[in-house]
Tab-separated table of C-alpha atoms in Angstrom:
chain	number	residue	atom	x	y	z
A	446	UNK	CA	-150.962	152.454	176.381
A	447	UNK	CA	-151.638	155.922	177.480
A	448	UNK	CA	-149.537	158.828	176.878
A	449	UNK	CA	-147.554	158.944	180.371
A	450	UNK	CA	-146.664	155.122	179.600
A	451	UNK	CA	-145.669	155.928	175.962
A	452	UNK	CA	-143.285	158.333	177.141
A	453	UNK	CA	-142.076	156.064	180.075
A	454	UNK	CA	-141.136	153.508	177.373
A	455	UNK	CA	-139.430	156.078	175.365
A	456	UNK	CA	-137.312	157.301	178.392
A	457	UNK	CA	-135.883	153.690	178.257
A	458	UNK	CA	-134.673	153.849	174.989
A	459	UNK	CA	-131.155	155.206	174.511
A	460	UNK	CA	-132.049	157.435	171.324
A	461	UNK	CA	-134.380	159.503	173.153
A	462	UNK	CA	-133.580	159.553	176.800
A	463	UNK	CA	-130.694	162.531	176.041
A	464	UNK	CA	-133.349	164.797	174.415
A	465	UNK	CA	-135.960	164.092	176.798
A	466	UNK	CA	-134.233	164.373	179.812
A	467	UNK	CA	-132.752	167.460	178.894
A	468	UNK	CA	-136.070	169.086	177.971
A	469	UNK	CA	-134.810	170.475	174.670
A	470	UNK	CA	-137.798	171.532	172.703
A	471	UNK	CA	-138.284	169.924	169.277
A	472	UNK	CA	-137.043	172.082	166.680
A	473	UNK	CA	-139.029	170.810	163.732
A	474	UNK	CA	-142.401	171.625	163.228
A	475	UNK	CA	-143.915	168.345	164.380
A	476	UNK	CA	-142.727	165.078	165.490
A	477	UNK	CA	-144.478	161.818	165.169
A	478	UNK	CA	-143.250	158.935	167.379
A	479	UNK	CA	-145.109	155.726	166.398
A	480	UNK	CA	-144.624	152.157	167.894
A	481	UNK	CA	-145.886	149.679	165.363
A	482	UNK	CA	-144.163	146.844	163.378
A	483	UNK	CA	-145.771	148.008	160.017
A	484	UNK	CA	-145.411	151.824	160.483
A	485	UNK	CA	-146.028	152.219	156.828
A	486	UNK	CA	-149.900	151.257	157.358
A	487	UNK	CA	-150.409	154.159	159.410
A	488	UNK	CA	-147.718	156.983	158.554
A	489	UNK	CA	-149.682	158.280	155.268
A	490	UNK	CA	-153.012	158.695	157.314
A	491	UNK	CA	-151.570	160.635	160.078
A	492	UNK	CA	-149.768	162.839	157.487
A	493	UNK	CA	-152.978	163.524	155.764
A	494	UNK	CA	-154.500	164.562	158.745
A	495	UNK	CA	-151.583	166.883	159.805
A	496	UNK	CA	-152.031	168.620	156.273
A	497	UNK	CA	-155.413	169.695	157.699
A	498	UNK	CA	-153.251	171.562	160.373
A	499	UNK	CA	-150.857	173.001	157.874
A	500	UNK	CA	-148.113	170.975	159.245
A	501	UNK	CA	-146.538	169.996	156.006
A	502	UNK	CA	-144.457	172.228	153.861
A	503	UNK	CA	-143.508	169.758	150.694
A	504	UNK	CA	-143.195	166.398	149.516
A	505	UNK	CA	-139.689	165.199	149.856
A	506	UNK	CA	-138.795	162.686	152.369
A	507	UNK	CA	-135.834	160.595	153.483
A	508	UNK	CA	-134.808	157.983	155.870
A	509	UNK	CA	-131.790	158.711	158.157
A	510	UNK	CA	-130.727	154.989	159.112
A	511	UNK	CA	-131.478	151.299	158.295
A	512	UNK	CA	-135.241	150.581	158.875
A	513	UNK	CA	-136.794	147.087	159.066
A	514	UNK	CA	-139.741	148.239	156.955
A	515	UNK	CA	-137.578	150.991	155.123
A	516	UNK	CA	-138.823	149.451	151.535
A	517	UNK	CA	-142.404	149.348	152.513
A	518	UNK	CA	-142.240	152.979	153.707
A	519	UNK	CA	-140.317	154.281	150.796
A	520	UNK	CA	-142.856	152.611	148.373
A	521	UNK	CA	-146.263	153.602	150.477
A	522	UNK	CA	-145.073	157.426	150.680
A	523	UNK	CA	-144.084	157.508	146.737
A	524	UNK	CA	-147.598	155.941	146.132
A	525	UNK	CA	-148.766	158.794	147.807
A	526	UNK	CA	-146.907	161.504	145.994
A	527	UNK	CA	-143.891	161.923	148.024
A	528	UNK	CA	-140.299	161.981	146.496
A	529	UNK	CA	-137.497	160.225	148.078
A	530	UNK	CA	-134.294	162.493	148.271
A	531	UNK	CA	-130.736	161.448	149.347
A	532	UNK	CA	-129.689	164.451	151.830
A	533	UNK	CA	-131.596	165.195	155.001
A	534	UNK	CA	-131.375	168.884	154.178
A	535	UNK	CA	-133.510	168.378	151.016
A	536	UNK	CA	-136.255	166.539	153.066
A	537	UNK	CA	-139.575	167.776	154.580
A	538	UNK	CA	-140.030	164.513	156.282
A	539	UNK	CA	-137.103	163.105	157.986
A	540	UNK	CA	-137.727	159.100	159.133
A	541	UNK	CA	-135.569	157.583	161.874
A	542	UNK	CA	-136.105	153.727	163.559
A	543	UNK	CA	-134.420	152.667	166.739
A	544	UNK	CA	-135.435	149.372	168.468
A	545	UNK	CA	-137.124	149.701	172.058
A	546	UNK	CA	-135.397	148.200	175.008
A	547	UNK	CA	-138.545	146.178	175.705
A	548	UNK	CA	-141.632	145.409	173.558
A	549	UNK	CA	-144.557	147.922	174.035
A	550	UNK	CA	-148.053	147.830	172.600
A	551	UNK	CA	-148.334	149.698	169.339
A	552	UNK	CA	-149.337	153.326	169.807
A	553	UNK	CA	-148.323	156.723	168.718
A	554	UNK	CA	-148.041	160.330	169.923
A	555	UNK	CA	-146.953	163.780	168.213
A	556	UNK	CA	-144.936	166.224	169.464
A	557	UNK	CA	-145.225	170.176	168.716
A	558	UNK	CA	-142.705	172.724	170.124
A	559	UNK	CA	-141.290	170.354	172.746
A	560	UNK	CA	-144.782	169.416	174.106
A	561	UNK	CA	-147.250	166.591	173.591
A	562	UNK	CA	-149.992	167.705	171.075
A	563	UNK	CA	-153.067	166.671	171.662
A	564	UNK	CA	-154.668	166.962	168.161
A	565	UNK	CA	-158.275	167.457	167.535
A	566	UNK	CA	-158.945	164.680	165.114
A	567	UNK	CA	-161.470	161.889	165.102
A	568	UNK	CA	-159.665	159.808	162.432
A	569	UNK	CA	-156.373	159.807	164.440
A	570	UNK	CA	-158.407	159.091	167.823
A	571	UNK	CA	-159.819	156.139	165.976
A	572	UNK	CA	-156.440	155.167	164.619
A	573	UNK	CA	-154.769	155.466	167.593
A	574	UNK	CA	-157.362	153.282	169.596
A	575	UNK	CA	-156.932	150.926	166.425
A	576	UNK	CA	-153.404	150.338	166.566
A	577	UNK	CA	-153.092	150.006	170.438
A	578	UNK	CA	-156.017	147.211	170.735
A	579	UNK	CA	-155.637	145.149	167.385
A	580	UNK	CA	-151.538	145.033	167.132
A	581	UNK	CA	-149.206	142.597	168.792
A	582	UNK	CA	-146.520	144.410	170.981
A	583	UNK	CA	-143.690	145.728	169.129
A	584	UNK	CA	-139.856	146.640	169.616
A	585	UNK	CA	-139.994	149.137	166.416
A	586	UNK	CA	-140.088	152.663	167.124
A	587	UNK	CA	-140.173	154.882	164.317
A	588	UNK	CA	-139.650	158.762	164.295
A	589	UNK	CA	-141.190	161.069	161.551
A	590	UNK	CA	-139.999	164.755	161.795
A	591	UNK	CA	-141.452	167.216	159.709
A	592	UNK	CA	-139.086	170.060	159.156
A	593	UNK	CA	-139.708	173.616	159.355
A	594	UNK	CA	-138.521	175.231	155.897
A	595	UNK	CA	-137.975	178.443	157.281
A	596	UNK	CA	-134.494	177.288	158.917
A	597	UNK	CA	-133.133	175.811	155.550
A	598	UNK	CA	-130.483	178.622	155.138
A	599	UNK	CA	-129.683	180.020	158.339
A	600	UNK	CA	-126.046	179.746	159.405
A	601	UNK	CA	-125.110	178.405	162.591
A	602	UNK	CA	-122.652	180.323	164.995
A	603	UNK	CA	-122.160	178.103	168.119
A	604	UNK	CA	-122.365	174.228	168.163
A	605	UNK	CA	-123.743	173.398	171.773
A	606	UNK	CA	-122.963	169.985	173.136
A	607	UNK	CA	-125.267	167.685	175.644
A	608	UNK	CA	-123.925	164.642	177.448
A	609	UNK	CA	-126.559	162.708	179.624
A	610	UNK	CA	-129.215	165.296	178.948
A	611	UNK	CA	-126.930	167.931	180.200
A	612	UNK	CA	-125.417	171.104	178.689
A	613	UNK	CA	-121.704	170.524	178.818
A	614	UNK	CA	-120.213	173.312	176.346
A	615	UNK	CA	-120.659	175.694	173.997
A	616	UNK	CA	-118.201	176.607	171.077
A	617	UNK	CA	-117.892	179.197	168.525
A	618	UNK	CA	-118.181	178.002	164.980
A	619	UNK	CA	-115.315	180.381	164.337
A	620	UNK	CA	-113.020	178.536	166.420
A	621	UNK	CA	-110.578	175.745	165.170
A	622	UNK	CA	-110.244	172.802	167.759
A	623	UNK	CA	-110.746	169.243	168.431
A	624	UNK	CA	-112.073	168.169	171.943
A	625	UNK	CA	-112.828	164.989	173.775
A	626	UNK	CA	-115.364	163.943	176.050
A	627	UNK	CA	-115.744	160.898	178.298
A	628	UNK	CA	-118.981	159.170	177.829
A	629	UNK	CA	-120.336	155.881	179.268
A	630	UNK	CA	-119.101	154.180	175.713
A	631	UNK	CA	-115.565	155.414	176.092
A	632	UNK	CA	-114.789	158.574	174.550
A	633	UNK	CA	-116.064	160.969	171.926
A	634	UNK	CA	-114.218	163.922	169.842
A	635	UNK	CA	-115.762	166.809	168.478
A	636	UNK	CA	-114.018	168.657	165.863
A	637	UNK	CA	-114.738	172.430	165.048
A	638	UNK	CA	-113.300	173.703	161.634
A	639	UNK	CA	-114.127	176.170	158.771
A	640	UNK	CA	-117.615	177.029	160.457
A	641	UNK	CA	-118.523	173.226	160.735
A	642	UNK	CA	-118.772	170.725	163.288
A	643	UNK	CA	-118.576	166.806	163.421
A	644	UNK	CA	-117.860	163.989	165.404
A	645	UNK	CA	-114.166	162.782	164.506
A	646	UNK	CA	-113.502	159.875	167.010
A	647	UNK	CA	-116.244	157.709	168.888
A	648	UNK	CA	-116.108	154.602	170.710
A	649	UNK	CA	-119.804	154.122	170.466
A	650	UNK	CA	-121.010	150.533	168.822
A	651	UNK	CA	-122.958	151.914	166.087
A	652	UNK	CA	-120.493	154.337	164.420
A	653	UNK	CA	-123.132	156.279	162.425
A	654	UNK	CA	-122.296	159.309	164.038
A	655	UNK	CA	-118.697	158.886	163.249
A	656	UNK	CA	-119.450	158.711	159.518
A	657	UNK	CA	-122.081	161.598	159.608
A	658	UNK	CA	-120.933	164.650	157.541
A	659	UNK	CA	-120.184	167.697	159.281
A	660	UNK	CA	-123.273	169.956	160.145
A	661	UNK	CA	-122.908	173.886	159.903
A	662	UNK	CA	-126.735	175.039	159.795
A	663	UNK	CA	-128.862	176.539	162.563
A	664	UNK	CA	-130.810	173.619	163.990
A	665	UNK	CA	-128.858	170.584	162.688
A	666	UNK	CA	-127.853	167.938	165.171
A	667	UNK	CA	-125.812	164.734	165.389
A	668	UNK	CA	-126.846	162.503	168.311
A	669	UNK	CA	-124.738	159.486	169.381
A	670	UNK	CA	-127.374	157.495	171.189
A	671	UNK	CA	-125.213	154.881	172.399
A	672	UNK	CA	-123.247	157.485	174.136
A	673	UNK	CA	-126.334	159.558	175.099
A	674	UNK	CA	-124.288	162.467	173.237
A	675	UNK	CA	-125.847	165.445	171.379
A	676	UNK	CA	-124.096	168.058	169.022
A	677	UNK	CA	-126.278	170.907	167.891
A	678	UNK	CA	-125.749	173.727	166.104
A	679	UNK	CA	-127.414	176.748	167.896
A	680	UNK	CA	-130.232	178.702	165.891
A	681	UNK	CA	-134.011	179.134	166.049
A	682	UNK	CA	-135.163	175.957	164.245
A	683	UNK	CA	-133.544	172.652	163.342
A	684	UNK	CA	-133.216	171.160	160.067
A	685	UNK	CA	-131.473	167.977	160.231
A	686	UNK	CA	-130.714	165.299	162.791
A	687	UNK	CA	-128.352	162.382	162.299
A	688	UNK	CA	-128.840	159.451	164.658
A	689	UNK	CA	-125.863	157.365	165.363
């Protein structure tokens, strides 16, 4: 699968469509998109190569949602010297999972500053070819975001809201309000109070966004994938994304 086909596959995936279609730059230092049934076999090697390009800042990781290989991923990373933490804000590496709409040949790509990163690495080039040619089609998409540590303590000022990839509203975090929006899943309600924002009501089928804690730091996000709805705290860098 070439890079064009890779992103064509991701654009048919509800989780990624609202972000990619809106052309919202990735706020983490680097993001890895990996299609494979056994991502734990490949993530450590990719991370080691990224260290050569100074794309890793620490050794803490977390998983945002349930992953079919989460036990293997956790065990493999711990063996490589990583430490599992509970809160995304404490993590340097944030992993998440979403099923693809259709099975695709295993592959991976890297995104840096919102653009495909054509990293010059012989090991990664070899790994890319090996994954693509020698493994069966997969429905498993793993996203690994390497967080920019400089943004950890930046308080946000605005919450920006996107629906179907389009910016629909900006709200000051100094306000106190509750506002509802119609989505393809029904309705979603955003609550802003005490400098924080969260989803207080949602008709989506997953309900993960509804149970996500409030966000307040610059770059923090809550994504409701079924509703194609994104809530993001405005700032220079992203430190956390909650997927629901």
